C-alpha positions as a LaTeX table, in Angstrom:
\begin{tabular}{lrrr}
\hline
Residue & $x$ (\AA) & $y$ (\AA) & $z$ (\AA) \\
\hline
Unk1 & 112.00 & 89.54 & 189.53 \\
Unk2 & 115.19 & 91.62 & 190.20 \\
Unk3 & 114.73 & 95.39 & 188.77 \\
Unk4 & 117.73 & 96.35 & 186.41 \\
Unk5 & 118.75 & 99.69 & 187.12 \\
Unk6 & 120.57 & 101.32 & 183.72 \\
Unk7 & 122.96 & 104.15 & 185.05 \\
Unk8 & 123.28 & 106.37 & 181.72 \\
Unk9 & 126.71 & 108.06 & 183.25 \\
Unk10 & 128.20 & 104.71 & 183.41 \\
Unk11 & 127.28 & 103.84 & 179.68 \\
Unk12 & 128.40 & 107.11 & 178.71 \\
Unk13 & 131.69 & 106.81 & 180.25 \\
Unk14 & 132.54 & 103.10 & 178.89 \\
Unk15 & 131.43 & 104.44 & 175.21 \\
Unk16 & 134.14 & 107.31 & 175.94 \\
Unk17 & 136.63 & 104.91 & 177.29 \\
Unk18 & 136.40 & 102.64 & 174.44 \\
Unk19 & 136.75 & 105.46 & 171.84 \\
Unk20 & 139.82 & 106.61 & 173.84 \\
Unk21 & 141.18 & 102.86 & 173.59 \\
Unk22 & 140.51 & 102.99 & 170.09 \\
Unk23 & 142.25 & 105.82 & 169.40 \\
Unk24 & 145.34 & 105.01 & 171.11 \\
Unk25 & 145.32 & 101.91 & 169.52 \\
Unk26 & 145.56 & 103.45 & 166.15 \\
Unk27 & 148.08 & 106.38 & 167.00 \\
Unk28 & 150.96 & 104.72 & 165.42 \\
Unk29 & 149.04 & 104.04 & 162.45 \\
Unk30 & 147.93 & 107.57 & 162.08 \\
Unk31 & 151.56 & 108.95 & 162.72 \\
Unk32 & 152.88 & 106.62 & 160.29 \\
Unk33 & 149.79 & 107.97 & 157.60 \\
Unk34 & 151.27 & 111.45 & 158.69 \\
Unk35 & 154.57 & 110.30 & 157.87 \\
Unk36 & 153.19 & 108.86 & 154.43 \\
Unk37 & 151.30 & 112.07 & 153.40 \\
Unk38 & 154.58 & 114.13 & 154.13 \\
Unk39 & 156.63 & 111.85 & 151.99 \\
Unk40 & 153.99 & 112.10 & 149.73 \\
Unk41 & 154.28 & 115.86 & 149.58 \\
Unk42 & 158.02 & 115.62 & 149.01 \\
Unk43 & 157.94 & 113.33 & 146.26 \\
Unk44 & 154.94 & 115.02 & 144.40 \\
Unk45 & 157.16 & 118.36 & 144.88 \\
Unk46 & 160.31 & 116.49 & 143.56 \\
Unk47 & 158.11 & 115.15 & 140.76 \\
Unk48 & 156.71 & 118.45 & 139.64 \\
Unk49 & 160.03 & 120.20 & 139.55 \\
Unk50 & 161.80 & 117.10 & 137.54 \\
Unk51 & 158.84 & 117.07 & 134.94 \\
Unk52 & 159.04 & 120.75 & 135.06 \\
Unk53 & 163.10 & 120.54 & 133.93 \\
Unk54 & 162.25 & 117.57 & 131.52 \\
Unk55 & 159.48 & 119.97 & 129.55 \\
Unk56 & 161.57 & 122.78 & 129.57 \\
Unk57 & 163.73 & 121.47 & 127.02 \\
Unk58 & 160.63 & 120.93 & 124.76 \\
Unk59 & 158.72 & 123.50 & 122.85 \\
Unk60 & 154.87 & 122.61 & 123.92 \\
Unk61 & 153.05 & 125.76 & 125.33 \\
Unk62 & 153.54 & 126.95 & 128.74 \\
Unk63 & 149.78 & 126.23 & 129.66 \\
Unk64 & 150.90 & 122.66 & 128.65 \\
Unk65 & 153.65 & 122.57 & 130.68 \\
Unk66 & 151.83 & 123.33 & 133.49 \\
Unk67 & 149.25 & 120.91 & 133.12 \\
Unk68 & 152.05 & 118.25 & 132.87 \\
Unk69 & 153.16 & 119.27 & 135.91 \\
Unk70 & 149.79 & 119.12 & 137.88 \\
Unk71 & 149.04 & 115.88 & 136.50 \\
Unk72 & 152.25 & 114.43 & 137.68 \\
Unk73 & 151.54 & 115.77 & 141.16 \\
Unk74 & 148.01 & 114.75 & 141.49 \\
Unk75 & 149.00 & 111.27 & 140.63 \\
Unk76 & 151.51 & 111.15 & 143.44 \\
Unk77 & 148.89 & 112.44 & 145.60 \\
Unk78 & 146.56 & 109.98 & 144.80 \\
Unk79 & 149.03 & 107.20 & 145.39 \\
Unk80 & 149.76 & 108.45 & 148.55 \\
Unk81 & 146.23 & 109.01 & 150.00 \\
Unk82 & 145.65 & 105.75 & 148.97 \\
Unk83 & 148.53 & 104.18 & 150.60 \\
Unk84 & 147.54 & 106.30 & 153.89 \\
Unk85 & 144.30 & 105.28 & 154.04 \\
Unk86 & 145.06 & 101.51 & 153.96 \\
Unk87 & 147.39 & 102.39 & 156.74 \\
Unk88 & 144.88 & 103.81 & 159.09 \\
Unk89 & 142.08 & 101.48 & 157.94 \\
Unk90 & 143.40 & 98.19 & 157.59 \\
Unk91 & 140.51 & 96.48 & 156.38 \\
Unk92 & 140.37 & 99.00 & 153.49 \\
Unk93 & 141.78 & 97.32 & 150.05 \\
Unk94 & 142.77 & 99.18 & 147.21 \\
Unk95 & 140.58 & 97.53 & 145.31 \\
Unk96 & 137.38 & 99.30 & 147.23 \\
Unk97 & 139.00 & 102.32 & 147.28 \\
Unk98 & 139.14 & 102.53 & 143.39 \\
Unk99 & 135.29 & 101.35 & 143.58 \\
Unk100 & 134.78 & 104.26 & 145.51 \\
Unk101 & 136.55 & 106.43 & 143.23 \\
Unk102 & 134.58 & 104.91 & 140.22 \\
Unk103 & 131.49 & 105.52 & 141.84 \\
Unk104 & 132.33 & 109.19 & 143.21 \\
Unk105 & 133.92 & 110.17 & 139.97 \\
Unk106 & 130.34 & 109.42 & 137.83 \\
Unk107 & 128.70 & 111.35 & 140.52 \\
Unk108 & 131.49 & 114.18 & 140.19 \\
Unk109 & 130.98 & 114.04 & 136.61 \\
Unk110 & 127.28 & 114.48 & 136.23 \\
Unk111 & 127.67 & 117.75 & 138.66 \\
Unk112 & 130.39 & 119.56 & 136.91 \\
Unk113 & 129.76 & 118.52 & 133.19 \\
Unk114 & 130.65 & 121.50 & 131.30 \\
Unk115 & 133.50 & 122.09 & 133.55 \\
Unk116 & 135.40 & 118.95 & 132.43 \\
Unk117 & 133.85 & 119.41 & 128.91 \\
Unk118 & 135.98 & 122.83 & 128.87 \\
Unk119 & 139.06 & 121.06 & 130.63 \\
Unk120 & 139.13 & 118.30 & 127.82 \\
Unk121 & 138.56 & 120.83 & 125.08 \\
Unk122 & 141.38 & 122.92 & 126.54 \\
Unk123 & 143.61 & 120.10 & 126.61 \\
Unk124 & 142.91 & 119.29 & 122.93 \\
Unk125 & 143.10 & 122.89 & 122.06 \\
Unk126 & 146.56 & 123.23 & 123.66 \\
Unk127 & 148.12 & 120.11 & 121.61 \\
Unk128 & 146.80 & 121.81 & 118.31 \\
Unk129 & 149.53 & 124.21 & 116.87 \\
Unk130 & 147.17 & 126.01 & 114.61 \\
Unk131 & 145.83 & 128.84 & 117.24 \\
Unk132 & 149.01 & 130.44 & 119.24 \\
Unk133 & 148.80 & 133.62 & 121.41 \\
Unk134 & 149.00 & 136.64 & 119.43 \\
Unk135 & 146.62 & 135.55 & 116.78 \\
Unk136 & 143.68 & 137.10 & 115.43 \\
Unk137 & 140.73 & 134.77 & 115.29 \\
Unk138 & 137.20 & 134.79 & 114.74 \\
Unk139 & 133.99 & 132.60 & 116.53 \\
Unk140 & 130.68 & 132.76 & 116.32 \\
Unk141 & 130.58 & 136.70 & 115.81 \\
Unk142 & 133.75 & 136.94 & 118.33 \\
Unk143 & 136.79 & 138.25 & 116.84 \\
Unk144 & 139.59 & 139.60 & 119.04 \\
Unk145 & 143.62 & 138.70 & 119.35 \\
Unk146 & 144.30 & 135.42 & 121.52 \\
Unk147 & 146.11 & 136.54 & 124.85 \\
Unk148 & 145.94 & 133.13 & 126.79 \\
Unk149 & 145.04 & 129.97 & 126.55 \\
Unk150 & 144.36 & 128.02 & 129.75 \\
Unk151 & 143.03 & 124.62 & 130.06 \\
Unk152 & 139.36 & 125.55 & 130.81 \\
Unk153 & 139.20 & 129.06 & 129.45 \\
Unk154 & 140.65 & 131.23 & 126.43 \\
Unk155 & 141.14 & 134.85 & 126.62 \\
Unk156 & 140.27 & 136.71 & 123.31 \\
Unk157 & 141.08 & 141.06 & 123.76 \\
Unk158 & 138.41 & 142.31 & 120.88 \\
Unk159 & 139.84 & 145.24 & 118.49 \\
Unk160 & 138.06 & 148.02 & 120.80 \\
Unk161 & 139.89 & 146.92 & 124.01 \\
Unk162 & 137.22 & 144.22 & 125.57 \\
Unk163 & 138.52 & 141.42 & 127.31 \\
Unk164 & 136.28 & 138.68 & 126.64 \\
Unk165 & 137.04 & 135.06 & 128.41 \\
Unk166 & 135.97 & 132.22 & 126.35 \\
Unk167 & 135.06 & 128.58 & 127.56 \\
Unk168 & 137.21 & 126.52 & 125.09 \\
Unk169 & 134.72 & 124.11 & 124.58 \\
Unk170 & 133.10 & 127.01 & 122.41 \\
Unk171 & 136.19 & 127.34 & 120.43 \\
Unk172 & 136.26 & 123.06 & 120.18 \\
Unk173 & 132.81 & 122.98 & 119.13 \\
Unk174 & 132.89 & 125.68 & 116.60 \\
Unk175 & 134.37 & 126.77 & 113.53 \\
Unk176 & 137.57 & 129.28 & 114.05 \\
Unk177 & 138.84 & 131.46 & 111.70 \\
Unk178 & 142.16 & 132.10 & 112.31 \\
Unk179 & 142.88 & 135.36 & 110.38 \\
Unk180 & 146.98 & 135.60 & 111.12 \\
Unk181 & 147.85 & 132.07 & 110.21 \\
Unk182 & 149.81 & 133.32 & 107.52 \\
Unk183 & 152.02 & 136.41 & 107.78 \\
Unk184 & 149.86 & 137.71 & 104.42 \\
Unk185 & 146.35 & 138.15 & 103.39 \\
Unk186 & 144.22 & 138.84 & 100.48 \\
Unk187 & 141.81 & 141.83 & 100.37 \\
Unk188 & 139.13 & 142.80 & 97.64 \\
Unk189 & 137.04 & 145.75 & 96.89 \\
Unk190 & 134.96 & 146.77 & 93.66 \\
Unk191 & 135.98 & 149.66 & 91.67 \\
Unk192 & 133.59 & 151.35 & 88.80 \\
Unk193 & 134.32 & 153.33 & 85.99 \\
Unk194 & 131.50 & 155.01 & 83.41 \\
Unk195 & 130.23 & 152.89 & 80.73 \\
Unk196 & 131.69 & 155.77 & 78.51 \\
Unk197 & 135.40 & 155.05 & 79.68 \\
Unk198 & 137.92 & 152.37 & 77.95 \\
Unk199 & 138.01 & 149.49 & 79.67 \\
Unk200 & 141.68 & 148.71 & 79.08 \\
Unk201 & 142.86 & 151.95 & 80.05 \\
Unk202 & 140.53 & 152.19 & 83.16 \\
Unk203 & 142.21 & 148.43 & 84.59 \\
Unk204 & 145.94 & 149.64 & 83.60 \\
Unk205 & 145.24 & 152.83 & 85.61 \\
Unk206 & 144.01 & 151.09 & 88.77 \\
Unk207 & 146.33 & 148.57 & 88.32 \\
Unk208 & 149.16 & 151.16 & 88.55 \\
Unk209 & 147.64 & 152.81 & 91.26 \\
Unk210 & 147.65 & 149.82 & 93.28 \\
Unk211 & 151.36 & 148.66 & 92.65 \\
Unk212 & 152.30 & 152.03 & 93.74 \\
Unk213 & 151.21 & 151.79 & 97.24 \\
Unk214 & 153.54 & 150.98 & 100.26 \\
Unk215 & 151.21 & 148.54 & 101.94 \\
Unk216 & 150.47 & 146.50 & 99.06 \\
Unk217 & 152.55 & 143.22 & 98.89 \\
Unk218 & 153.49 & 141.93 & 95.55 \\
Unk219 & 155.23 & 138.68 & 94.49 \\
Unk220 & 155.30 & 136.12 & 91.83 \\
Unk221 & 152.78 & 133.64 & 93.23 \\
Unk222 & 150.87 & 137.19 & 95.05 \\
Unk223 & 150.07 & 139.42 & 92.10 \\
Unk224 & 147.85 & 142.58 & 92.17 \\
Unk225 & 144.72 & 141.28 & 90.05 \\
Unk226 & 142.32 & 143.70 & 88.40 \\
Unk227 & 139.34 & 142.05 & 86.64 \\
Unk228 & 136.25 & 143.37 & 85.08 \\
Unk229 & 133.70 & 141.79 & 86.99 \\
Unk230 & 130.24 & 142.80 & 86.19 \\
Unk231 & 128.26 & 145.73 & 84.09 \\
Unk232 & 126.84 & 147.61 & 87.23 \\
Unk233 & 123.59 & 149.74 & 87.45 \\
Unk234 & 125.81 & 153.06 & 86.31 \\
Unk235 & 129.39 & 151.71 & 85.96 \\
Unk236 & 131.69 & 148.86 & 84.72 \\
Unk237 & 132.42 & 147.23 & 87.74 \\
Unk238 & 136.15 & 145.93 & 88.53 \\
Unk239 & 137.38 & 143.52 & 91.30 \\
Unk240 & 140.61 & 144.73 & 92.47 \\
Unk241 & 142.58 & 142.14 & 94.82 \\
Unk242 & 145.78 & 142.44 & 96.64 \\
Unk243 & 148.00 & 141.13 & 99.68 \\
Unk244 & 149.06 & 143.05 & 102.53 \\
Unk245 & 149.67 & 142.12 & 106.13 \\
Unk246 & 147.37 & 139.63 & 107.97 \\
Unk247 & 146.50 & 141.93 & 110.96 \\
Unk248 & 143.38 & 144.21 & 111.45 \\
Unk249 & 145.19 & 147.24 & 111.11 \\
Unk250 & 147.29 & 146.02 & 108.54 \\
Unk251 & 144.22 & 145.54 & 106.57 \\
Unk252 & 142.44 & 148.75 & 107.32 \\
Unk253 & 145.40 & 151.05 & 106.36 \\
Unk254 & 145.88 & 149.17 & 103.14 \\
Unk255 & 142.60 & 149.59 & 102.18 \\
Unk256 & 142.78 & 153.34 & 102.96 \\
Unk257 & 145.88 & 153.70 & 101.18 \\
Unk258 & 144.72 & 151.60 & 98.12 \\
Unk259 & 141.39 & 153.50 & 97.83 \\
Unk260 & 142.53 & 156.95 & 97.92 \\
Unk261 & 145.42 & 155.97 & 95.36 \\
Unk262 & 142.95 & 154.83 & 93.01 \\
Unk263 & 140.46 & 157.83 & 93.47 \\
Unk264 & 143.63 & 160.24 & 92.69 \\
Unk265 & 144.79 & 158.23 & 89.70 \\
Unk266 & 141.48 & 158.02 & 88.07 \\
Unk267 & 140.95 & 161.50 & 88.69 \\
Unk268 & 144.27 & 162.38 & 87.27 \\
Unk269 & 143.39 & 160.26 & 84.23 \\
Unk270 & 140.37 & 161.95 & 83.49 \\
Unk271 & 138.59 & 158.84 & 84.15 \\
Unk272 & 134.98 & 159.36 & 85.40 \\
Unk273 & 134.01 & 157.19 & 88.72 \\
Unk274 & 130.24 & 157.49 & 88.37 \\
Unk275 & 127.38 & 157.60 & 90.70 \\
Unk276 & 124.06 & 155.98 & 90.38 \\
Unk277 & 121.98 & 157.95 & 87.49 \\
Unk278 & 118.19 & 157.72 & 87.55 \\
Unk279 & 115.93 & 158.76 & 84.63 \\
Unk280 & 112.17 & 160.66 & 85.39 \\
Unk281 & 109.55 & 159.93 & 82.88 \\
Unk282 & 106.39 & 162.07 & 82.81 \\
Unk283 & 103.14 & 161.13 & 81.20 \\
Unk284 & 102.77 & 164.77 & 79.77 \\
Unk285 & 105.53 & 167.35 & 78.54 \\
Unk286 & 106.43 & 169.72 & 81.28 \\
Unk287 & 106.08 & 173.60 & 80.89 \\
Unk288 & 109.32 & 175.09 & 81.61 \\
Unk289 & 109.10 & 178.79 & 83.24 \\
Unk290 & 112.41 & 181.08 & 83.33 \\
Unk291 & 112.97 & 182.81 & 86.11 \\
Unk292 & 112.68 & 186.34 & 84.29 \\
Unk293 & 109.01 & 185.04 & 83.35 \\
Unk294 & 108.66 & 184.12 & 86.93 \\
Unk295 & 109.52 & 187.41 & 88.57 \\
Unk296 & 107.58 & 189.41 & 86.23 \\
Unk297 & 104.46 & 187.36 & 86.95 \\
Unk298 & 105.15 & 188.45 & 90.48 \\
Unk299 & 105.37 & 192.03 & 89.68 \\
\hline
\end{tabular}
């Protein structure tokens, strides 16, 4: 039998030659694909510019406008990349590309579940009109001013100056208290007078004191309200309710002014503001010794 000799160099050169020939053969297709991607870039830029101009006439939030522009550009790029891929690989069909994207999206969805959850929650929050930038909100013990609402996160500045970046899924899943949804907010404090005082007179003095405060907002549908609430341990307790600004500083300033005014008015009217009394009872009578007797005993 004749011996078969194998020359590795010839095999390698043959493979390289085939690769070069194949690459040269698809160079026109690659050039066309690059041209398609360049056109895709121009179309994406134009589409985002046009959509931005159209959205600028609407009243939707800036973050939502940016999101729409990004989605328009992304859609154009997906179509352009699919066309370029079909040009380079003629055997590749749009159906197979979509099938591959479907499988890939499932894998990516599992890997980035929290990211997509925050993304979708952010879109829903952006469509809502209740929470706006500048509002003071409270959610799960976190309270502060909303500085920015992005697609994935919301920036909340606490009253102590700290900035908290909150995932939108937290704001979407949990109840949110929007303290500045209205321009005014109702405040309630408890004020007590001694049992020996006249209840009607005490109510009148407290009411006049509250109404005299500059930070108190009074109207027909939002009056100052003073109600006797309960028999306390050492006082008749009044529930004092009024309206003021909705911002935290407005609330603190108004509460401070009202408490000072009520205390001054009750003192001027001679109405006692009691403090808790405690009566001590002894089983046997106590003997009282005067100071003079104590000094004589020591001498």
